[in-house]
Amino acid sequence: MTSGKDYVKKGFEDMEKWGYSRNPYLHHPLEKKKEFDSLFVGREKEIRNFFKKFVSGTHAFCIEGSFGVGKSTFKNRCFSEIKVEENRDVFNFIITDTISVVETESPREFLIDILRVTLDSIKPYREYLKEKNKKTLFEIENIVTKGDAKGNSYGSNIPIIHGQRESTSSTSVQPMNLLTQDFIINRLIKIGNIVREDLKARILITLNNLEKEKVNDQGKITTLIEMLRGLIFSEFILIFIGDLQLKSRLTSSGRLRSVFGESIELSPLSLDEFQFAVDRRLKYSAIKENYAPPLGDDVLEYMFSKCGGDIRWAFNFLNNVFEEIFLEDYPIRTYSLSDIEPICIKISRNTFNGLDTSEQKVIRAFSTIKSASPSDKKLQRACGVTRSTLQKILSDLSKRPELIVRGKRDRKQVYSLGYEMGILSDSENL
Ligand SMILES: Nc1ncnc2c1ncn2[C@@H]1O[C@H](COP(=O)(O)OP(=O)(O)OP(=O)(O)O)[C@@H](O)[C@H]1O
Ligand SMILES: [Mg+2]
């Protein structure tokens, strides 16, 4: 009988025949130094500008770009260059865990999140702090924690709760009713001063995923960020990541206008850069010299033309296509677009089948109407729903640009089919 171990071995052997150690179309935001060295392409000017901001004294700015253009990866790439130097004559930055704002969070919970990641970020440097400052931090931690659990890094007791940070690596603090917003901001500013004094460093906080598509209530985001004004004027640097209109939205009320520097706008990679990025991925996963690219140039060009700059989707789709080729034991060679068309349709069909009936109806309507807004009567009729229901469905669907994308026509907001639904519609399979 074949054992589980044999199956695993066979799986690896099959992949080896392709010449790779794993699916070579890697599709995660890059994080590690090795990944940047081997996989990252382009963006030199933007990286230079990122660092120029600190020298020019900018304390708050946005990284803006459309869906999947590479914002998180760019942020990680820049941060990977920032190290706290032993020699403290140069200026240093302490990077907190990145926060993703959640709509349901109260302002206080949001601030506690910020306080929590800030306290955590300083832990590795605690030995450099003056005794009195260690004590102050200890007190701040104690005020915001229930003193009943494991020992914390300053020698006190700190329980662990979970929060909304992107990484989940460390301990956190417990909210208490006594904490007012002013109180928390005040303590944060105090922490900023300590870090400035003892570590000659600034604290760098990033809020990610602020896109309109990801967080519907943008007014709330602005309100939350306005609370952080005091930090921007002290020793903190705040970076906000979202879509291309992020800065203008955040500063529309005026309160934040004067504190924001120019945004770093990430435009889509060029086709050449995309192809180069794919080449680098293949090489990175290859285990022998003469590995065959599983997918030909015409496939890459096609994906690129479909994705409108969203390389997150493009890499993800390539990954899925290869997985299918691999699972279905396709012979080892380079496949062209016409070879893999059925696979593209199959993947897109699965995505479509995963939607509920009302969503499918909307997608079908768009395959003939092409582009429309929820106020479009023809669209409402085709979908058999009211304007407000349609608005709700479209706003949900457009969170996933493979389904529906949001765009502008004559300054009006319109929706149209997303990448995968476009593939289905082109093949008349909807
Ligand atoms: N400069 C680059 N070089 C090579 N690969 C990149 C580059 N930028 C991004 N990628 C790849 O593109 C994909 C999308 O990147 P990332 O997740 O950073 O985009 P994003 O803009 O943050 O997406 P989202 O809008 O979903 O938050 C990832 O697979 C990442 O590895
Ligand atoms: Mg991202």
Short mmCIF file of C-alpha atoms and ligand atoms in Angstrom, two decimals:
data_model
loop_
_atom_site.label_atom_id
_atom_site.label_comp_id
_atom_site.label_asym_id
_atom_site.label_seq_id
_atom_site.Cartn_x
_atom_site.Cartn_y
_atom_site.Cartn_z
CA MET A 1 0.00 0.00 0.00
CA THR A 2 1.20 3.52 -0.73
CA SER A 3 1.85 5.46 2.46
CA GLY A 4 1.30 9.17 3.03
CA LYS A 5 5.05 9.62 3.03
CA ASP A 6 5.28 8.03 -0.43
CA TYR A 7 2.66 10.40 -1.78
CA VAL A 8 4.56 13.38 -0.44
CA LYS A 9 7.77 12.06 -1.97
CA LYS A 10 6.04 11.48 -5.29
CA GLY A 11 4.63 15.01 -5.20
CA PHE A 12 8.10 16.47 -4.76
CA GLU A 13 9.49 14.24 -7.49
CA ASP A 14 6.78 15.37 -9.90
CA MET A 15 7.59 19.00 -9.15
CA GLU A 16 11.30 18.26 -9.58
CA LYS A 17 10.62 17.00 -13.09
CA TRP A 18 9.42 20.49 -13.90
CA GLY A 19 12.70 21.74 -12.47
CA TYR A 20 11.22 23.57 -9.50
CA SER A 21 11.05 23.09 -5.77
CA ARG A 22 7.50 24.50 -5.62
CA ASN A 23 4.93 26.36 -7.69
CA PRO A 24 7.25 28.97 -9.25
CA TYR A 25 4.56 31.65 -9.64
CA LEU A 26 4.86 32.95 -6.10
CA HIS A 27 2.05 35.27 -5.15
CA HIS A 28 2.44 36.68 -1.66
CA PRO A 29 3.49 40.20 -0.61
CA LEU A 30 7.27 40.01 -0.33
CA GLU A 31 8.59 40.22 3.21
CA LYS A 32 12.03 38.79 3.66
CA LYS A 33 15.37 40.27 2.69
CA LYS A 34 16.14 37.23 0.55
CA GLU A 35 12.88 37.68 -1.32
CA PHE A 36 13.59 41.32 -2.07
CA ASP A 37 17.07 40.50 -3.33
CA SER A 38 15.77 37.73 -5.57
CA LEU A 39 12.29 38.83 -6.59
CA PHE A 40 11.69 42.56 -6.29
CA VAL A 41 11.77 44.62 -9.50
CA GLY A 42 11.67 48.35 -10.31
CA ARG A 43 10.51 51.19 -8.04
CA GLU A 44 14.00 52.66 -7.56
CA LYS A 45 12.85 56.26 -7.74
CA GLU A 46 9.96 55.64 -5.36
CA ILE A 47 12.28 53.98 -2.86
CA ARG A 48 14.64 56.95 -3.03
CA ASN A 49 11.70 59.30 -2.49
CA PHE A 50 10.49 57.26 0.46
CA PHE A 51 13.75 57.92 2.27
CA LYS A 52 14.00 61.52 1.12
CA LYS A 53 10.80 62.16 3.04
CA PHE A 54 12.46 61.45 6.36
CA VAL A 55 15.38 63.72 5.60
CA SER A 56 13.05 66.48 4.54
CA GLY A 57 11.12 66.22 7.80
CA THR A 58 7.83 64.81 6.52
CA HIS A 59 5.95 63.26 9.43
CA ALA A 60 2.89 61.93 7.65
CA PHE A 61 2.38 60.77 4.12
CA CYS A 62 0.46 58.27 2.02
CA ILE A 63 1.57 55.45 -0.21
CA GLU A 64 -1.10 55.42 -2.86
CA GLY A 65 -1.85 52.96 -5.62
CA SER A 66 -4.67 50.95 -7.11
CA PHE A 67 -5.55 47.39 -6.14
CA GLY A 68 -2.69 44.90 -6.18
CA VAL A 69 -0.16 47.31 -7.62
CA GLY A 70 2.41 46.34 -5.00
CA LYS A 71 1.87 48.77 -2.12
CA SER A 72 2.39 46.35 0.77
CA THR A 73 5.44 44.89 -0.91
CA PHE A 74 6.85 48.37 -1.54
CA LYS A 75 6.33 49.31 2.10
CA ASN A 76 8.04 46.08 3.24
CA ARG A 77 10.89 46.67 0.79
CA CYS A 78 11.53 50.17 2.13
CA PHE A 79 11.27 49.04 5.73
CA SER A 80 13.73 46.22 5.10
CA GLU A 81 16.36 48.94 4.59
CA ILE A 82 15.68 50.49 7.97
CA LYS A 83 17.70 49.08 10.78
CA VAL A 84 18.35 50.47 14.19
CA GLU A 85 22.07 51.15 14.09
CA GLU A 86 24.38 50.60 17.00
CA ASN A 87 25.91 53.94 16.20
CA ARG A 88 23.23 56.31 17.39
CA ASP A 89 24.63 59.38 15.68
CA VAL A 90 22.65 58.50 12.61
CA PHE A 91 18.91 58.85 12.85
CA ASN A 92 17.02 55.72 13.61
CA PHE A 93 13.53 54.45 13.17
CA ILE A 94 11.62 51.97 15.19
CA ILE A 95 8.98 50.29 13.11
CA THR A 96 5.79 49.09 14.74
CA ASP A 97 3.68 46.25 13.43
CA THR A 98 1.44 47.46 10.63
CA ILE A 99 -2.17 48.10 11.57
CA SER A 100 -5.17 47.41 9.37
CA VAL A 101 -8.04 49.64 10.39
CA VAL A 102 -11.27 47.81 11.02
CA GLU A 103 -14.49 49.72 10.52
CA THR A 104 -16.17 48.37 13.61
CA GLU A 105 -13.40 49.52 15.91
CA SER A 106 -14.19 52.32 18.34
CA PRO A 107 -11.81 55.30 18.44
CA ARG A 108 -10.57 54.11 21.79
CA GLU A 109 -9.89 50.58 20.58
CA PHE A 110 -8.07 52.06 17.63
CA LEU A 111 -5.86 54.18 19.88
CA ILE A 112 -5.19 51.25 22.18
CA ASP A 113 -4.10 49.28 19.14
CA ILE A 114 -1.66 52.04 18.31
CA LEU A 115 -0.41 52.14 21.88
CA ARG A 116 -0.04 48.38 21.93
CA VAL A 117 2.03 48.13 18.75
CA THR A 118 4.12 51.08 19.90
CA LEU A 119 4.92 49.51 23.26
CA ASP A 120 5.72 46.22 21.55
CA SER A 121 8.04 47.85 19.05
CA ILE A 122 10.24 49.26 21.78
CA LYS A 123 10.68 46.00 23.65
CA PRO A 124 13.78 44.86 21.76
CA TYR A 125 15.53 48.12 22.70
CA ARG A 126 14.58 48.30 26.35
CA GLU A 127 18.12 47.70 27.55
CA TYR A 128 19.14 51.05 26.05
CA LEU A 129 16.56 52.99 28.03
CA LYS A 130 17.37 55.03 31.10
CA GLU A 131 16.06 53.55 34.33
CA LYS A 132 13.56 56.34 34.88
CA ASN A 133 12.21 55.93 31.36
CA LYS A 134 11.98 52.19 31.74
CA LYS A 135 9.89 52.91 34.79
CA THR A 136 7.63 55.29 32.89
CA LEU A 137 7.03 52.71 30.19
CA PHE A 138 6.39 50.13 32.84
CA GLU A 139 3.77 52.42 34.35
CA ILE A 140 2.12 53.03 30.99
CA GLU A 141 1.96 49.30 30.34
CA ASN A 142 0.52 48.72 33.78
CA ILE A 143 -2.14 51.35 33.39
CA VAL A 144 -3.33 49.80 30.19
CA THR A 145 -3.06 46.21 31.35
CA LYS A 146 -4.69 44.08 33.93
CA GLY A 147 -1.94 43.01 36.26
CA ASP A 148 -2.82 39.37 36.39
CA ALA A 149 -0.97 37.38 33.78
CA LYS A 150 2.48 36.51 32.51
CA GLY A 151 5.51 38.71 33.06
CA ASN A 152 6.02 41.49 30.53
CA SER A 153 9.25 42.72 29.05
CA TYR A 154 9.72 45.42 31.64
CA GLY A 155 9.31 42.95 34.43
CA SER A 156 5.62 43.48 35.15
CA ASN A 157 2.55 41.42 34.49
CA ILE A 158 0.83 41.68 31.16
CA PRO A 159 -2.03 39.64 29.76
CA ILE A 160 -2.38 38.88 26.11
CA ILE A 161 -5.31 39.87 23.95
CA HIS A 162 -5.59 39.73 20.24
CA GLY A 163 -5.81 42.74 17.97
CA GLN A 164 -5.99 43.81 14.37
CA ARG A 165 -2.33 43.91 13.54
CA GLU A 166 -1.15 42.29 10.35
CA SER A 167 1.44 40.12 12.01
CA THR A 168 0.61 38.25 15.14
CA SER A 169 4.01 37.84 16.64
CA SER A 170 3.81 39.43 20.03
CA THR A 171 2.03 40.40 23.20
CA SER A 172 -0.48 43.14 23.58
CA VAL A 173 -2.29 45.25 26.10
CA GLN A 174 -5.72 45.10 27.64
CA PRO A 175 -8.11 48.01 27.30
CA MET A 176 -9.71 49.44 30.43
CA ASN A 177 -12.66 51.75 30.67
CA LEU A 178 -10.66 54.49 32.34
CA LEU A 179 -8.60 55.23 29.29
CA THR A 180 -9.73 58.37 27.53
CA GLN A 181 -8.54 59.26 24.08
CA ASP A 182 -6.57 62.25 25.34
CA PHE A 183 -4.96 60.08 27.95
CA ILE A 184 -3.76 57.57 25.37
CA ILE A 185 -2.49 60.21 22.95
CA ASN A 186 -0.70 61.88 25.81
CA ARG A 187 1.02 58.63 26.79
CA LEU A 188 1.96 57.96 23.20
CA ILE A 189 3.60 61.35 22.94
CA LYS A 190 5.48 60.57 26.14
CA ILE A 191 6.71 57.29 24.65
CA GLY A 192 7.77 59.15 21.51
CA ASN A 193 9.84 61.53 23.62
CA ILE A 194 11.51 58.69 25.50
CA VAL A 195 12.44 56.98 22.26
CA ARG A 196 13.79 60.24 20.92
CA GLU A 197 15.80 60.86 24.05
CA ASP A 198 17.27 57.43 24.73
CA LEU A 199 17.36 55.80 21.32
CA LYS A 200 17.68 58.87 19.12
CA ALA A 201 14.93 57.30 17.13
CA ARG A 202 11.50 58.04 15.73
CA ILE A 203 8.59 55.65 15.81
CA LEU A 204 7.16 54.73 12.47
CA ILE A 205 3.54 53.57 12.37
CA THR A 206 1.81 52.27 9.26
CA LEU A 207 -1.90 51.98 8.68
CA ASN A 208 -2.59 49.71 5.72
CA ASN A 209 -5.65 48.77 3.64
CA LEU A 210 -7.38 52.16 3.79
CA GLU A 211 -8.85 51.83 0.29
CA LYS A 212 -12.39 52.98 -0.27
CA GLU A 213 -13.21 49.50 -1.53
CA LYS A 214 -11.85 47.90 1.63
CA VAL A 215 -13.35 50.31 4.19
CA ASN A 216 -16.71 51.73 3.21
CA ASP A 217 -16.95 54.33 5.95
CA GLN A 218 -14.12 56.61 4.90
CA GLY A 219 -15.42 59.43 7.12
CA LYS A 220 -14.63 57.27 10.08
CA ILE A 221 -11.11 56.67 8.86
CA THR A 222 -10.56 60.41 8.59
CA THR A 223 -11.91 60.94 12.11
CA LEU A 224 -9.61 58.25 13.51
CA ILE A 225 -6.59 59.67 11.76
CA GLU A 226 -7.42 63.19 12.86
CA MET A 227 -7.05 61.95 16.43
CA LEU A 228 -3.44 61.15 15.64
CA ARG A 229 -2.62 64.76 14.81
CA GLY A 230 -0.76 65.18 18.09
CA LEU A 231 1.54 62.28 17.20
CA ILE A 232 2.38 63.72 13.82
CA PHE A 233 3.56 66.86 15.59
CA SER A 234 5.75 64.92 17.99
CA GLU A 235 8.25 62.15 17.41
CA PHE A 236 6.15 59.84 15.28
CA ILE A 237 6.07 59.27 11.58
CA LEU A 238 2.81 57.99 10.18
CA ILE A 239 2.37 56.24 6.87
CA PHE A 240 -1.02 55.54 5.34
CA ILE A 241 -1.52 53.03 2.57
CA GLY A 242 -4.50 53.07 0.26
CA ASP A 243 -5.89 53.99 -3.13
CA LEU A 244 -4.96 56.94 -5.32
CA GLN A 245 -7.40 59.37 -3.70
CA LEU A 246 -6.39 58.60 -0.14
CA LYS A 247 -4.55 61.81 0.66
CA SER A 248 -7.19 64.05 -0.82
CA ARG A 249 -9.86 62.23 1.19
CA LEU A 250 -7.95 62.38 4.45
CA THR A 251 -7.21 66.07 4.07
CA SER A 252 -10.56 67.17 2.68
CA SER A 253 -11.78 68.49 6.03
CA GLY A 254 -8.71 70.68 6.31
CA ARG A 255 -7.57 69.61 9.76
CA LEU A 256 -4.89 67.35 8.37
CA ARG A 257 -4.00 69.29 5.24
CA SER A 258 -0.99 71.09 6.65
CA VAL A 259 0.61 68.02 8.20
CA PHE A 260 0.64 65.73 5.18
CA GLY A 261 3.58 65.59 2.82
CA GLU A 262 3.22 64.65 -0.83
CA SER A 263 2.12 61.06 -1.40
CA ILE A 264 4.24 58.40 -2.96
CA GLU A 265 2.18 57.19 -5.87
CA LEU A 266 2.86 53.72 -7.17
CA SER A 267 1.99 53.28 -10.80
CA PRO A 268 1.56 49.80 -12.25
CA LEU A 269 4.69 47.92 -13.25
CA SER A 270 5.36 47.93 -16.98
CA LEU A 271 4.94 44.76 -19.02
CA ASP A 272 8.74 44.41 -19.15
CA GLU A 273 8.97 44.69 -15.38
CA PHE A 274 6.17 42.20 -14.93
CA GLN A 275 7.88 39.70 -17.23
CA PHE A 276 11.14 40.26 -15.42
CA ALA A 277 9.38 39.71 -12.09
CA VAL A 278 8.04 36.39 -13.42
CA ASP A 279 11.50 35.38 -14.72
CA ARG A 280 12.97 36.11 -11.32
CA ARG A 281 10.32 34.00 -9.62
CA LEU A 282 11.02 31.03 -11.89
CA LYS A 283 14.73 31.31 -11.24
CA TYR A 284 14.16 31.62 -7.50
CA SER A 285 12.17 28.37 -7.37
CA ALA A 286 14.32 26.46 -9.88
CA ILE A 287 16.42 23.53 -8.74
CA LYS A 288 18.28 22.97 -11.98
CA GLU A 289 19.85 25.08 -14.69
CA ASN A 290 17.61 24.18 -17.59
CA TYR A 291 14.15 24.66 -16.17
CA ALA A 292 11.29 25.20 -18.59
CA PRO A 293 8.97 28.20 -18.07
CA PRO A 294 5.61 26.45 -17.77
CA LEU A 295 3.76 29.40 -19.32
CA GLY A 296 4.80 31.21 -22.48
CA ASP A 297 5.23 34.94 -23.07
CA ASP A 298 1.83 35.23 -24.70
CA VAL A 299 0.24 33.99 -21.46
CA LEU A 300 2.09 36.64 -19.47
CA GLU A 301 1.09 39.34 -21.93
CA TYR A 302 -2.52 38.21 -21.74
CA MET A 303 -2.58 38.21 -17.91
CA PHE A 304 -0.94 41.60 -17.89
CA SER A 305 -3.49 43.03 -20.30
CA LYS A 306 -6.36 41.64 -18.22
CA CYS A 307 -5.16 42.79 -14.81
CA GLY A 308 -5.00 46.56 -15.29
CA GLY A 309 -1.87 46.78 -13.13
CA ASP A 310 -3.19 44.46 -10.42
CA ILE A 311 -0.21 42.13 -10.34
CA ARG A 312 -1.48 40.61 -7.12
CA TRP A 313 -4.25 39.07 -9.18
CA ALA A 314 -1.96 38.27 -12.13
CA PHE A 315 0.53 36.32 -9.98
CA ASN A 316 -2.30 34.63 -8.18
CA PHE A 317 -3.91 33.56 -11.45
CA LEU A 318 -0.61 32.29 -12.90
CA ASN A 319 -0.14 30.34 -9.71
CA ASN A 320 -3.58 28.78 -10.08
CA VAL A 321 -3.01 27.95 -13.74
CA PHE A 322 0.24 26.17 -12.95
CA GLU A 323 -1.39 24.32 -10.10
CA GLU A 324 -3.99 22.99 -12.50
CA ILE A 325 -1.37 21.96 -15.07
CA PHE A 326 0.57 20.22 -12.33
CA LEU A 327 -2.40 18.48 -10.73
CA GLU A 328 -3.72 17.28 -14.07
CA ASP A 329 -0.32 15.86 -15.04
CA TYR A 330 0.10 17.94 -18.17
CA PRO A 331 3.33 16.96 -19.99
CA ILE A 332 6.31 19.09 -19.11
CA ARG A 333 6.72 21.90 -21.62
CA THR A 334 5.95 25.56 -22.13
CA TYR A 335 2.25 26.19 -22.72
CA SER A 336 0.86 28.96 -24.86
CA LEU A 337 -2.33 30.88 -24.32
CA SER A 338 -4.45 28.71 -26.60
CA ASP A 339 -3.32 25.61 -24.67
CA ILE A 340 -4.37 26.96 -21.32
CA GLU A 341 -7.54 28.79 -22.26
CA PRO A 342 -9.75 26.00 -20.87
CA ILE A 343 -7.88 26.23 -17.57
CA CYS A 344 -8.44 30.00 -17.39
CA ILE A 345 -12.12 29.48 -18.00
CA LYS A 346 -12.32 26.70 -15.44
CA ILE A 347 -10.70 28.81 -12.72
CA SER A 348 -12.93 31.77 -13.51
CA ARG A 349 -15.97 29.54 -13.58
CA ASN A 350 -15.14 28.24 -10.10
CA THR A 351 -14.88 31.80 -8.87
CA PHE A 352 -18.29 32.55 -10.40
CA ASN A 353 -19.83 29.40 -8.93
CA GLY A 354 -18.70 30.49 -5.48
CA LEU A 355 -21.01 33.52 -5.62
CA ASP A 356 -24.60 33.56 -4.47
CA THR A 357 -27.45 33.73 -6.98
CA SER A 358 -28.10 37.47 -6.68
CA GLU A 359 -24.42 38.19 -7.24
CA GLN A 360 -24.33 35.88 -10.25
CA LYS A 361 -27.33 37.67 -11.69
CA VAL A 362 -25.53 41.01 -11.41
CA ILE A 363 -22.41 39.59 -13.08
CA ARG A 364 -24.52 38.18 -15.92
CA ALA A 365 -26.22 41.53 -16.40
CA PHE A 366 -22.85 43.24 -16.70
CA SER A 367 -21.73 40.81 -19.38
CA THR A 368 -24.22 42.43 -21.75
CA ILE A 369 -24.51 45.95 -20.28
CA LYS A 370 -20.70 46.27 -19.96
CA SER A 371 -20.50 49.30 -17.70
CA ALA A 372 -23.16 51.01 -15.61
CA SER A 373 -23.94 52.60 -12.27
CA PRO A 374 -26.53 51.33 -9.75
CA SER A 375 -28.91 54.11 -10.84
CA ASP A 376 -29.07 52.61 -14.33
CA LYS A 377 -32.66 51.42 -14.81
CA LYS A 378 -31.75 48.82 -17.40
CA LEU A 379 -29.27 47.29 -15.01
CA GLN A 380 -31.78 47.30 -12.14
CA ARG A 381 -34.31 45.53 -14.34
CA ALA A 382 -31.79 42.96 -15.55
CA CYS A 383 -30.80 42.20 -11.96
CA GLY A 384 -34.35 42.35 -10.62
CA VAL A 385 -33.38 44.46 -7.60
CA THR A 386 -33.76 48.03 -6.38
CA ARG A 387 -31.08 50.67 -6.67
CA SER A 388 -30.03 50.39 -3.03
CA THR A 389 -29.76 46.60 -3.13
CA LEU A 390 -27.77 46.86 -6.33
CA GLN A 391 -25.50 49.45 -4.75
CA LYS A 392 -24.88 47.13 -1.81
CA ILE A 393 -24.13 44.10 -4.02
CA LEU A 394 -21.81 46.09 -6.27
CA SER A 395 -19.97 47.62 -3.40
CA ASP A 396 -19.35 44.13 -1.97
CA LEU A 397 -18.39 42.63 -5.32
CA SER A 398 -15.95 45.43 -6.08
CA LYS A 399 -13.94 44.49 -3.00
CA ARG A 400 -12.74 41.70 -5.28
CA PRO A 401 -11.62 43.18 -8.59
CA GLU A 402 -11.56 39.75 -10.22
CA LEU A 403 -15.37 40.03 -10.02
CA ILE A 404 -16.31 43.67 -10.52
CA VAL A 405 -14.17 46.76 -10.92
CA ARG A 406 -15.13 50.27 -10.08
CA GLY A 407 -14.20 53.04 -12.48
CA LYS A 408 -15.20 56.50 -13.67
CA ARG A 409 -17.07 57.62 -16.79
CA ASP A 410 -17.80 61.33 -17.31
CA ARG A 411 -16.96 61.85 -13.62
CA LYS A 412 -19.68 59.36 -12.71
CA GLN A 413 -18.88 56.20 -10.82
CA VAL A 414 -19.51 53.13 -12.95
CA TYR A 415 -18.90 49.45 -12.48
CA SER A 416 -17.87 46.84 -15.01
CA LEU A 417 -16.81 43.20 -15.12
CA GLY A 418 -13.65 42.31 -13.23
CA TYR A 419 -10.75 40.32 -14.65
CA GLU A 420 -12.00 36.78 -14.22
CA MET A 421 -15.60 37.54 -15.03
CA GLY A 422 -14.23 39.26 -18.14
CA ILE A 423 -12.48 36.03 -19.12
CA LEU A 424 -15.74 34.11 -18.70
CA SER A 425 -17.73 36.69 -20.59
CA ASP A 426 -15.19 36.77 -23.49
CA SER A 427 -15.52 33.02 -23.80
CA GLU A 428 -19.31 33.34 -23.81
CA ASN A 429 -19.41 31.10 -20.80
CA LEU A 430 -21.49 33.26 -18.53
N1 LIG B 1 8.18 45.51 -7.17
C1 LIG B 1 7.78 44.24 -7.20
N2 LIG B 1 8.56 43.29 -7.75
C2 LIG B 1 8.15 42.00 -7.81
N3 LIG B 1 6.97 41.57 -7.31
C3 LIG B 1 6.15 42.48 -6.75
C4 LIG B 1 6.51 43.85 -6.67
N4 LIG B 1 5.51 44.52 -6.08
C5 LIG B 1 4.57 43.61 -5.80
N5 LIG B 1 4.94 42.39 -6.20
C6 LIG B 1 4.12 41.17 -6.09
O1 LIG B 1 2.83 41.54 -6.51
C7 LIG B 1 1.83 40.99 -5.68
C8 LIG B 1 0.98 42.09 -5.10
O2 LIG B 1 1.74 42.88 -4.22
P1 LIG B 1 1.14 43.53 -2.89
O3 LIG B 1 0.37 42.55 -2.12
O4 LIG B 1 2.26 44.22 -2.25
O5 LIG B 1 0.14 44.59 -3.56
P2 LIG B 1 -0.84 45.60 -2.82
O6 LIG B 1 -0.89 46.83 -3.67
O7 LIG B 1 -0.49 45.77 -1.41
O8 LIG B 1 -2.20 44.80 -2.95
P3 LIG B 1 -3.59 45.09 -2.20
O9 LIG B 1 -4.26 46.18 -2.98
O10 LIG B 1 -4.30 43.78 -2.32
O11 LIG B 1 -3.29 45.46 -0.79
C9 LIG B 1 2.57 40.15 -4.65
O12 LIG B 1 2.59 38.82 -5.13
C10 LIG B 1 3.98 40.68 -4.66
O13 LIG B 1 4.90 39.68 -4.37
MG MG B 2 -1.61 45.36 0.38
#
